Coordinates of C-alpha atoms in Angstrom, one line a residue:
Chain A
M1100 CA -43.5 -22.5 2.0
S1101 CA -41.7 -19.4 0.5
E1102 CA -45.0 -16.8 1.3
E1103 CA -44.2 -17.3 5.0
I1104 CA -41.5 -15.8 4.6
K1105 CA -41.9 -12.2 5.0
P1106 CA -40.0 -9.9 2.8
R1107 CA -37.3 -7.5 4.4
I1108 CA -38.1 -3.9 4.5
L1109 CA -34.9 -2.5 3.3
K1110 CA -33.6 1.0 4.2
I1111 CA -31.7 2.8 1.9
N1112 CA -30.0 5.7 2.7
V1113 CA -29.2 8.2 -0.2
L1114 CA -27.2 11.0 0.5
R1115 CA -28.4 13.6 -2.1
F1116 CA -27.3 16.9 -3.0
D1117 CA -28.3 18.9 -6.0
P1118 CA -25.2 21.5 -6.4
N1119 CA -27.7 23.5 -8.6
D1120 CA -29.9 24.1 -6.4
K1121 CA -27.8 27.2 -3.7
N1122 CA -30.5 26.4 -1.2
D1123 CA -29.9 22.1 -1.2
F1124 CA -27.1 20.8 1.3
P1125 CA -25.7 17.0 1.4
H1126 CA -28.0 15.2 3.7
I1127 CA -29.3 11.7 3.8
E1128 CA -32.8 10.6 2.9
T1129 CA -34.0 7.1 4.1
F1130 CA -36.6 4.9 1.4
E1131 CA -38.4 2.0 2.8
V1132 CA -38.2 -0.8 0.0
E1133 CA -39.6 -3.8 0.1
E1134 CA -37.0 -6.8 -1.3
A1135 CA -37.9 -8.7 -3.3
D1136 CA -36.1 -11.8 -4.5
G1137 CA -32.9 -11.7 -6.6
M1138 CA -33.4 -7.3 -6.3
T1139 CA -30.7 -5.5 -7.4
L1140 CA -29.6 -2.0 -6.4
Y1141 CA -30.6 -0.8 -9.9
I1142 CA -34.4 -2.3 -9.2
A1143 CA -34.8 -1.3 -5.8
L1144 CA -33.3 2.4 -6.9
N1145 CA -35.8 2.4 -9.1
E1146 CA -39.1 1.2 -7.2
I1147 CA -38.1 4.6 -4.9
R1148 CA -37.9 6.5 -8.2
E1149 CA -41.8 4.8 -8.8
H1150 CA -43.2 5.1 -6.0
N1151 CA -41.5 7.4 -3.6
D1152 CA -39.5 10.4 -5.1
N1153 CA -39.6 10.7 -8.8
S1154 CA -36.7 13.4 -8.4
L1155 CA -34.2 10.8 -7.2
M1156 CA -31.2 10.9 -9.8
F1157 CA -29.3 7.7 -10.2
D1158 CA -27.2 6.8 -13.8
F1159 CA -28.3 3.1 -15.3
V1160 CA -27.8 2.5 -18.9
C1161 CA -27.4 -1.8 -19.4
R1162 CA -28.2 -3.1 -15.8
A1163 CA -26.1 -5.7 -17.0
G1164 CA -22.4 -4.4 -15.5
I1165 CA -21.5 -3.6 -18.9
C1166 CA -21.8 0.1 -19.3
G1167 CA -20.3 1.0 -15.7
S1168 CA -22.6 4.1 -15.6
C1169 CA -24.2 3.0 -12.1
S1170 CA -21.4 2.7 -10.0
M1171 CA -21.8 4.0 -6.4
L1172 CA -20.3 4.1 -3.2
V1173 CA -22.8 0.9 -2.0
D1174 CA -21.9 0.9 2.2
G1175 CA -18.9 3.4 1.7
R1176 CA -17.7 0.6 -1.3
P1177 CA -17.3 1.8 -4.8
T1178 CA -19.3 -0.7 -6.9
L1179 CA -22.0 -1.2 -9.9
A1180 CA -25.4 -1.0 -8.4
C1181 CA -26.5 -2.9 -11.1
R1182 CA -24.8 -6.5 -9.8
T1183 CA -25.1 -6.2 -6.2
L1184 CA -27.6 -8.2 -4.6
T1185 CA -29.8 -6.3 -2.1
S1186 CA -29.8 -9.7 -0.6
K1187 CA -25.9 -10.0 0.1
L1188 CA -26.4 -6.8 2.4
G1189 CA -27.8 -5.5 5.8
E1190 CA -31.3 -4.5 6.0
S1191 CA -29.9 -1.0 6.2
I1192 CA -28.2 0.0 3.1
T1193 CA -26.1 3.5 2.7
L1194 CA -25.5 4.6 -1.4
A1195 CA -23.6 7.9 -1.8
P1196 CA -22.0 9.2 -5.3
L1197 CA -18.4 8.2 -6.0
P1198 CA -15.8 11.1 -4.6
L1199 CA -13.8 13.0 -7.4
F1200 CA -16.2 13.2 -9.9
K1201 CA -18.4 16.0 -10.8
L1202 CA -21.2 15.3 -9.0
I1203 CA -25.1 16.2 -11.5
K1204 CA -27.0 15.2 -8.7
D1205 CA -27.8 12.7 -6.3
L1206 CA -26.4 9.4 -7.1
S1207 CA -25.4 10.9 -10.7
I1208 CA -21.8 11.7 -11.4
Y1209 CA -20.1 13.3 -14.8
S1210 CA -17.3 10.1 -14.5
G1211 CA -17.2 11.2 -18.5
E1212 CA -15.8 14.1 -18.5
W1213 CA -13.1 13.4 -16.1
M1214 CA -12.2 9.8 -17.7
R1215 CA -11.5 11.7 -20.9
G1216 CA -9.6 13.9 -19.5
L1217 CA -7.3 10.7 -18.4
N1218 CA -7.5 9.5 -22.0
E1219 CA -6.2 13.2 -23.9
R1220 CA -3.4 13.6 -21.0
L1221 CA -2.2 9.8 -21.3
E1222 CA -2.9 9.4 -25.0
T1223 CA -5.2 6.3 -25.0
W1224 CA -5.1 5.9 -28.6
I1225 CA -2.4 3.6 -31.2
H1226 CA 0.0 5.9 -32.2
D1227 CA 1.2 4.1 -35.4
K1228 CA 3.6 7.3 -36.3
E1229 CA 3.1 6.9 -39.8
E1230 CA 2.7 10.3 -41.5
E1231 CA -0.2 9.2 -43.8
L1232 CA -2.8 7.0 -43.1
N1233 CA -2.6 4.2 -45.9
F1234 CA -5.9 2.5 -45.8
D1235 CA -5.2 0.0 -48.1
K1236 CA -2.2 -1.8 -45.8
L1237 CA -3.2 -4.7 -44.1
E1238 CA -3.1 -4.6 -40.2
E1239 CA -0.2 -6.5 -38.9
R1240 CA -1.0 -10.0 -37.0
M1241 CA -0.6 -10.5 -34.4
E1242 CA -0.9 -13.9 -32.0
P1243 CA -4.3 -14.6 -30.8
E1244 CA -2.7 -14.9 -26.8
L1245 CA -1.5 -11.4 -27.2
A1246 CA -4.7 -10.3 -28.5
D1247 CA -6.6 -12.2 -26.0
E1248 CA -3.9 -10.6 -23.4
I1249 CA -4.9 -6.8 -24.4
Y1250 CA -8.2 -7.6 -24.7
E1251 CA -8.0 -8.5 -20.9
L1252 CA -7.1 -5.0 -20.3
D1253 CA -9.9 -3.5 -22.7
R1254 CA -12.4 -4.6 -20.2
C1255 CA -12.4 -1.9 -18.3
V1256 CA -15.5 0.4 -18.2
E1257 CA -13.6 3.5 -16.6
C1258 CA -16.2 2.9 -14.1
G1259 CA -14.3 5.0 -11.6
C1260 CA -14.9 2.4 -9.0
C1261 CA -10.7 1.8 -8.9
V1262 CA -10.7 6.2 -8.6
A1263 CA -13.0 5.8 -5.9
G1264 CA -11.4 3.1 -4.2
C1265 CA -7.8 4.9 -4.2
G1266 CA -6.8 6.1 -1.0
T1267 CA -3.9 8.3 -3.0
I1268 CA -6.0 9.4 -4.9
Q1269 CA -8.4 10.8 -2.9
M1270 CA -5.0 13.1 -1.0
K1271 CA -3.6 13.9 -4.6
P1272 CA -6.4 14.1 -7.1
D1273 CA -3.4 14.6 -10.4
F1274 CA -2.5 10.6 -10.1
V1275 CA -3.7 8.6 -12.9
G1276 CA -5.1 5.8 -11.0
A1277 CA -5.6 2.7 -12.0
V1278 CA -7.2 3.3 -14.7
G1279 CA -4.8 5.3 -16.4
L1280 CA -2.1 2.7 -15.6
N1281 CA -4.3 -0.1 -17.4
K1282 CA -5.1 2.0 -20.1
I1283 CA -1.1 2.5 -20.6
A1284 CA -0.3 -1.4 -19.4
R1285 CA -2.8 -2.3 -22.9
Y1286 CA -1.2 0.2 -25.3
H1287 CA 2.1 -1.1 -24.1
L1288 CA 1.1 -4.9 -24.6
D1289 CA -0.3 -3.7 -28.5
P1290 CA 2.7 -3.6 -31.0
R1291 CA 0.6 -1.2 -33.3
D1292 CA 2.2 0.8 -30.5
K1293 CA 5.0 2.4 -31.9
R1294 CA 5.8 4.3 -28.7
D1295 CA 9.0 3.4 -27.2
D1296 CA 9.7 3.1 -23.2
E1297 CA 10.5 6.5 -23.2
E1298 CA 7.5 8.1 -24.3
Y1299 CA 5.7 6.2 -21.9
Y1300 CA 8.4 7.1 -18.9
E1301 CA 7.1 10.8 -20.3
L1302 CA 3.5 9.7 -19.5
I1303 CA 3.5 8.3 -16.1
G1304 CA 7.2 7.9 -14.7
N1305 CA 6.5 10.5 -12.2
E1306 CA 4.8 10.9 -9.0
D1307 CA 1.7 11.0 -10.6
G1308 CA 2.0 8.4 -12.4
V1309 CA 3.3 4.9 -11.4
F1310 CA 5.5 6.2 -9.2
G1311 CA 2.5 7.7 -7.1
C1312 CA 1.2 4.7 -6.2
M1313 CA 1.1 3.1 -2.5
T1314 CA -0.2 -0.1 -3.7
L1315 CA -2.9 0.1 -1.3
L1316 CA -4.9 -2.3 -3.6
G1317 CA -8.4 -0.6 -3.1
C1318 CA -8.7 -0.6 -6.8
E1319 CA -7.9 -4.3 -7.0
D1320 CA -10.2 -5.4 -4.7
V1321 CA -12.9 -2.8 -6.3
C1322 CA -13.2 -3.5 -9.9
P1323 CA -16.1 -4.9 -11.1
K1324 CA -14.2 -6.6 -14.1
D1325 CA -11.7 -8.0 -11.8
L1326 CA -8.9 -6.3 -14.2
P1327 CA -5.4 -7.9 -13.4
L1328 CA -4.8 -4.1 -12.0
Q1329 CA -2.1 -5.4 -9.0
S1330 CA -0.3 -6.9 -11.7
K1331 CA -0.1 -4.6 -14.2
I1332 CA 0.7 -1.7 -11.9
A1333 CA 3.6 -4.0 -10.9
Y1334 CA 4.7 -4.7 -14.0
L1335 CA 4.6 -0.8 -15.6
R1336 CA 6.2 -0.1 -12.0
R1337 CA 9.1 -2.4 -13.4
M1338 CA 9.6 -1.4 -16.9
M1339 CA 9.9 2.4 -16.3
I1340 CA 12.3 1.6 -13.3
K1341 CA 14.3 -0.4 -16.2
T1342 CA 13.6 2.8 -18.5
A1343 CA 15.2 4.7 -16.2
L1344 CA 18.2 2.4 -15.8
K1345 CA 19.0 2.1 -19.6
N1346 CA 19.2 6.0 -20.4
Chain B
M1339 CA 9.9 12.9 -33.7
K1340 CA 10.1 14.5 -30.0
K1341 CA 13.2 13.4 -28.0
K1342 CA 13.0 14.7 -24.8
K1343 CA 15.5 13.9 -22.1
I1344 CA 13.7 12.1 -19.3
D1345 CA 13.6 12.9 -15.5
K1346 CA 14.6 9.9 -13.8
T1347 CA 14.3 10.8 -10.7
P1348 CA 11.6 10.3 -9.5
A1349 CA 12.2 6.0 -11.0
R1350 CA 15.2 6.4 -8.2
L1351 CA 13.4 7.4 -5.3
D1352 CA 11.0 5.3 -6.1
F1353 CA 13.4 2.9 -6.1
I1354 CA 15.9 4.5 -3.5
Q1355 CA 12.4 4.0 -0.7
S1356 CA 11.5 0.6 -1.4
A1357 CA 15.5 -0.8 -1.5
S1358 CA 16.1 1.4 1.3
G1359 CA 13.2 -0.3 2.7
L1360 CA 14.1 -3.7 2.0
I1361 CA 17.6 -3.5 3.6
L1362 CA 16.4 -1.9 6.7
G1363 CA 13.7 -5.0 6.9
L1364 CA 15.7 -7.8 6.6
F1365 CA 18.0 -6.2 8.3
M1366 CA 15.7 -5.5 11.6
W1367 CA 14.9 -9.4 10.9
G1368 CA 18.7 -10.7 11.3
H1369 CA 19.2 -7.9 14.6
M1370 CA 15.7 -9.5 16.3
F1371 CA 17.2 -12.4 15.9
F1372 CA 20.8 -11.6 17.2
V1373 CA 19.2 -9.9 20.2
S1374 CA 17.0 -12.7 21.3
T1375 CA 19.9 -15.0 21.6
I1376 CA 20.0 -13.5 25.5
L1377 CA 17.0 -16.3 25.7
L1378 CA 19.5 -18.9 24.9
G1379 CA 21.8 -18.2 27.8
K1380 CA 24.1 -14.9 28.4
D1381 CA 26.6 -16.9 27.2
V1382 CA 24.9 -16.4 23.6
M1383 CA 24.6 -13.3 24.0
Y1384 CA 27.3 -12.8 25.0
N1385 CA 29.6 -14.5 22.1
V1386 CA 27.0 -13.1 19.2
T1387 CA 28.3 -9.7 20.6
R1388 CA 31.5 -10.4 20.9
F1389 CA 31.5 -11.6 16.8
F1390 CA 30.0 -8.7 15.8
E1391 CA 32.6 -7.1 17.1
G1392 CA 35.3 -8.8 15.4
Y1393 CA 36.4 -10.9 18.7
Y1394 CA 36.4 -14.1 16.1
F1395 CA 38.2 -12.6 13.8
F1396 CA 40.8 -10.4 14.8
G1397 CA 40.9 -12.6 18.3
E1398 CA 39.8 -8.7 20.1
S1399 CA 37.4 -7.1 20.4
Y1400 CA 36.1 -3.8 18.5
P1401 CA 33.5 -2.1 19.1
I1402 CA 34.3 0.5 16.3
I1403 CA 33.1 -1.9 13.6
V1404 CA 29.7 -2.3 15.6
T1405 CA 29.4 1.6 15.4
I1406 CA 30.0 1.7 11.5
V1407 CA 27.5 -0.4 11.3
A1408 CA 25.0 1.4 13.4
G1409 CA 26.2 4.5 11.3
I1410 CA 25.6 2.8 8.4
V1411 CA 22.6 1.9 9.7
F1412 CA 21.0 5.1 10.8
F1413 CA 22.2 6.5 7.3
I1414 CA 19.8 3.8 5.3
F1415 CA 17.4 5.2 7.8
I1416 CA 17.4 8.6 6.7
V1417 CA 17.7 7.7 4.0
H1418 CA 14.6 6.3 3.7
A1419 CA 12.6 8.0 5.9
A1420 CA 13.5 11.3 3.5
V1421 CA 12.1 9.4 0.5
A1422 CA 10.0 8.0 2.3
I1423 CA 8.0 11.3 4.0
R1424 CA 6.9 12.2 0.4
K1425 CA 4.0 9.3 0.9
F1426 CA 2.7 11.1 4.3
P1427 CA -0.1 13.4 3.5
S1428 CA 1.3 17.2 3.2
S1429 CA -1.8 19.1 4.9
Y1430 CA -4.4 18.6 7.5
K1431 CA -6.9 18.1 4.2
Q1432 CA -5.3 15.0 2.8
Y1433 CA -5.1 13.9 6.6
K1434 CA -8.6 14.0 6.9
I1435 CA -9.7 13.0 3.3
M1436 CA -7.8 9.5 4.0
R1437 CA -9.2 9.4 7.6
N1438 CA -12.7 9.4 6.3
H1439 CA -11.4 7.1 3.6
I1440 CA -10.5 4.8 5.9
K1441 CA -13.4 5.2 7.5
S1442 CA -15.7 4.3 5.1
F1443 CA -14.4 2.4 2.8
K1444 CA -12.9 -0.7 5.5
H1445 CA -10.4 -1.6 3.4
D1446 CA -7.7 -3.8 4.8
D1447 CA -4.4 -3.2 2.5
T1448 CA -5.6 0.5 3.1
R1449 CA -5.7 0.5 7.1
L1450 CA -1.9 -1.1 6.7
W1451 CA -0.9 2.3 4.8
F1452 CA -2.4 4.5 7.7
W1453 CA -0.3 2.4 10.4
Q1454 CA 2.4 2.5 8.5
V1455 CA 2.9 6.1 8.0
F1456 CA 1.9 6.4 11.8
T1457 CA 4.1 3.8 12.8
G1458 CA 6.9 6.0 10.7
F1459 CA 6.5 8.7 12.1
A1460 CA 7.0 7.7 15.6
M1461 CA 10.2 6.1 14.2
F1462 CA 11.8 9.4 13.0
F1463 CA 12.1 9.8 17.1
L1464 CA 12.3 5.9 18.5
G1465 CA 14.9 4.7 16.2
S1466 CA 16.9 7.9 15.9
V1467 CA 17.5 7.8 19.6
H1468 CA 18.5 4.5 19.5
L1469 CA 20.6 4.1 17.3
Y1470 CA 22.8 7.0 18.1
I1471 CA 23.1 5.4 21.1
I1472 CA 23.8 2.3 20.1
M1473 CA 26.4 4.3 17.8
T1474 CA 28.2 6.6 21.0
N1475 CA 28.2 3.5 23.0
S1476 CA 29.1 0.6 20.6
A1477 CA 31.4 -0.9 24.3
D1478 CA 28.0 -1.5 25.9
I1479 CA 26.6 -4.2 24.4
G1480 CA 26.2 -7.2 26.1
P1481 CA 23.9 -9.4 29.1
Y1482 CA 24.9 -6.7 31.9
A1483 CA 25.5 -3.8 29.8
S1484 CA 22.1 -4.6 27.8
A1485 CA 20.1 -4.8 30.2
D1486 CA 21.3 -2.0 32.5
R1487 CA 20.6 0.0 29.6
V1488 CA 17.1 -1.4 29.2
V1489 CA 16.3 -1.0 33.3
S1490 CA 18.7 1.3 35.1
E1491 CA 18.8 4.2 32.2
W1492 CA 15.4 4.0 31.6
M1493 CA 15.2 2.5 27.7
W1494 CA 12.4 0.0 28.3
P1495 CA 9.5 2.2 27.4
L1496 CA 11.3 3.2 24.2
Y1497 CA 12.3 -0.1 23.7
I1498 CA 8.5 -1.2 24.3
L1499 CA 7.6 1.9 21.9
L1500 CA 10.1 0.9 19.2
L1501 CA 9.6 -3.1 18.8
L1502 CA 5.8 -2.2 18.2
A1503 CA 6.3 0.3 15.7
V1504 CA 9.5 -1.7 13.8
E1505 CA 7.3 -4.8 13.7
F1506 CA 4.7 -3.6 12.0
H1507 CA 6.0 -0.9 9.9
G1508 CA 8.6 -3.7 8.6
S1509 CA 6.4 -6.4 8.3
I1510 CA 3.6 -4.1 6.7
G1511 CA 6.6 -2.8 4.5
M1512 CA 7.7 -6.0 3.4
Y1513 CA 4.0 -6.9 1.8
R1514 CA 3.5 -3.9 0.1
L1515 CA 7.4 -4.6 -1.4
A1516 CA 6.1 -7.9 -3.0
L1517 CA 3.0 -6.2 -4.1
K1518 CA 4.0 -3.2 -5.4
W1519 CA 6.8 -4.8 -7.3
G1520 CA 5.1 -8.4 -8.1
W1521 CA 7.6 -10.4 -6.1
F1522 CA 6.6 -13.6 -5.9
E1523 CA 3.1 -13.1 -8.1
G1524 CA 3.2 -16.6 -9.8
K1525 CA -0.1 -16.7 -11.6
D1526 CA -2.6 -16.0 -9.7
A1527 CA -1.6 -13.0 -7.8
K1528 CA -5.1 -13.3 -5.8
K1529 CA -4.3 -16.0 -3.9
T1530 CA -0.2 -15.3 -3.5
R1531 CA -1.4 -12.0 -1.9
D1532 CA -3.6 -14.0 0.3
R1533 CA -0.6 -15.9 0.9
L1534 CA 1.9 -12.8 1.7
R1535 CA -0.7 -11.5 4.1
S1536 CA -1.5 -14.7 6.3
Y1537 CA 2.8 -14.7 5.9
K1538 CA 2.6 -11.2 7.0
Y1539 CA 0.5 -11.4 10.4
A1540 CA 2.4 -14.3 11.2
I1541 CA 6.1 -12.3 10.8
T1542 CA 4.5 -9.7 12.6
V1543 CA 2.6 -12.0 15.8
F1544 CA 6.3 -14.0 15.7
F1545 CA 8.2 -10.8 16.1
L1546 CA 6.4 -9.8 18.5
T1547 CA 6.5 -12.6 20.7
L1548 CA 10.3 -13.0 20.4
G1549 CA 10.6 -9.0 21.1
F1550 CA 8.6 -8.9 24.0
L1551 CA 10.4 -12.0 25.5
T1552 CA 13.5 -11.0 24.9
L1553 CA 12.4 -7.2 26.3
A1554 CA 11.3 -9.2 28.9
A1555 CA 14.5 -11.1 29.7
Y1556 CA 16.7 -7.9 29.9
I1557 CA 14.4 -6.7 32.1
K1558 CA 14.4 -9.7 34.3
I1559 CA 18.7 -9.8 34.1
G1560 CA 18.7 -5.7 34.3
I1561 CA 16.7 -5.6 37.6
E1562 CA 19.2 -8.8 39.2
H1563 CA 21.6 -6.4 38.0
K1564 CA 20.5 -2.9 38.9
D1565 CA 22.5 -2.8 42.5
N1566 CA 26.0 -3.3 40.0
V1567 CA 25.3 -1.4 37.0
G1568 CA 28.6 -1.0 35.6
E1569 CA 29.7 -4.4 35.4
R1570 CA 30.5 -6.2 32.8
Y1571 CA 29.6 -9.9 31.9
H1572 CA 32.5 -10.4 29.9
E1573 CA 35.5 -10.4 32.8
Q1574 CA 33.5 -13.1 34.2
S1575 CA 33.1 -15.7 31.3
V1576 CA 36.6 -14.9 30.2
T1577 CA 38.4 -15.8 34.0
V1578 CA 35.6 -19.2 33.5
K1579 CA 37.0 -19.8 30.3
G1580 CA 40.6 -18.9 31.5
V1581 CA 40.2 -21.8 34.2
Q1582 CA 38.8 -24.4 31.9
Q1583 CA 41.5 -23.9 29.6

């Protein structure tokens, strides 16, 4: 029976641009792909690269929503291409690279550089404040519930969707975004991190940090890992106000 | 160990923005109810007016109380505007980036932000005019005086715009406040947000309906009272009461 149903011919419009080519300029190129059962954008893009244009650039590693490399704007909405089924989209699909990040070419972006900068700025590592590392010392125990809570936030894959979905950061690129605030919430939970509230305040207690957030909640709505960004940002905001009050 | 003194100003500004917004939002809800008492009849509205002029506490009306309250609200209004303006786009470039983002992203809460900025900007002017007039004419509030202001003193166009701006700005602001600080979050923040959003729409519809009905009532009275502009309602009412007593 299913043979009788003709597969859709998808029109995939890709915003293409090679910043290293002086003669190139941003333009939309449309490719036609025959839809297959269970097709994801990852598969569709590979079809295009194989049959239409092998110069089309896009990033993929895991194909399973774990690595976070294939984030792009699908019809204007930031998401992971490998987890996006074409059947959920219309016949005409528009793909564009995530804004704000350095463009490598076409849909390929250098989000790693941006994320590294963010991690360095927010010092997203355990600060145990011990003068010397003692490898013999046993790590402090923690309750499984707490470990779960930390793990929940640690699931961030730095795909950049929350950044692309944030109106605030588009206007004010110095804003740390949900990815940054989520990391702070994660280290703040961790009892192994000995930074005090004032030190966290120094990092995000300003208008480039939590007080810059305008609660547009694009981050919450596009996060492919469904991280509790809204709750965590609200929590940090309350915590930062308390820190300011007690000082 | 580094121990720097933290700069508390960003925290204070954020708190002031939310707190002043909350006060103004709650005030506006109360204000709408009091103003809409005209729908229950001129006498009800008249008595509400006298209540706020302290008549039931001092046995005499003191419109200065209304002036003071309006002055305080004006002050909070200016403070709120001063801190909230930080969130406005500060250049054409920023404005354009945001417009493009809203257009391509098609995200409801981001769109709501645009309306909040837009209505907030409109209220710099609309709200100031209204507050100043009430502050300086606090004795002229009543079924006839207010209706005359709406019709014969040409306030109705301003009130239509102000009503739209206040109700959109206020309900969006209250919704955002709850999300911003994690109020009523409960176990499932997403579900709570959906619920809050439907409350927000319901509140907007409710207050806009109430507001326009109220405005219509004042316009009706104002048109009927056009030939007697300046006449006050209380004189009649007091006489009637006197007779009854």
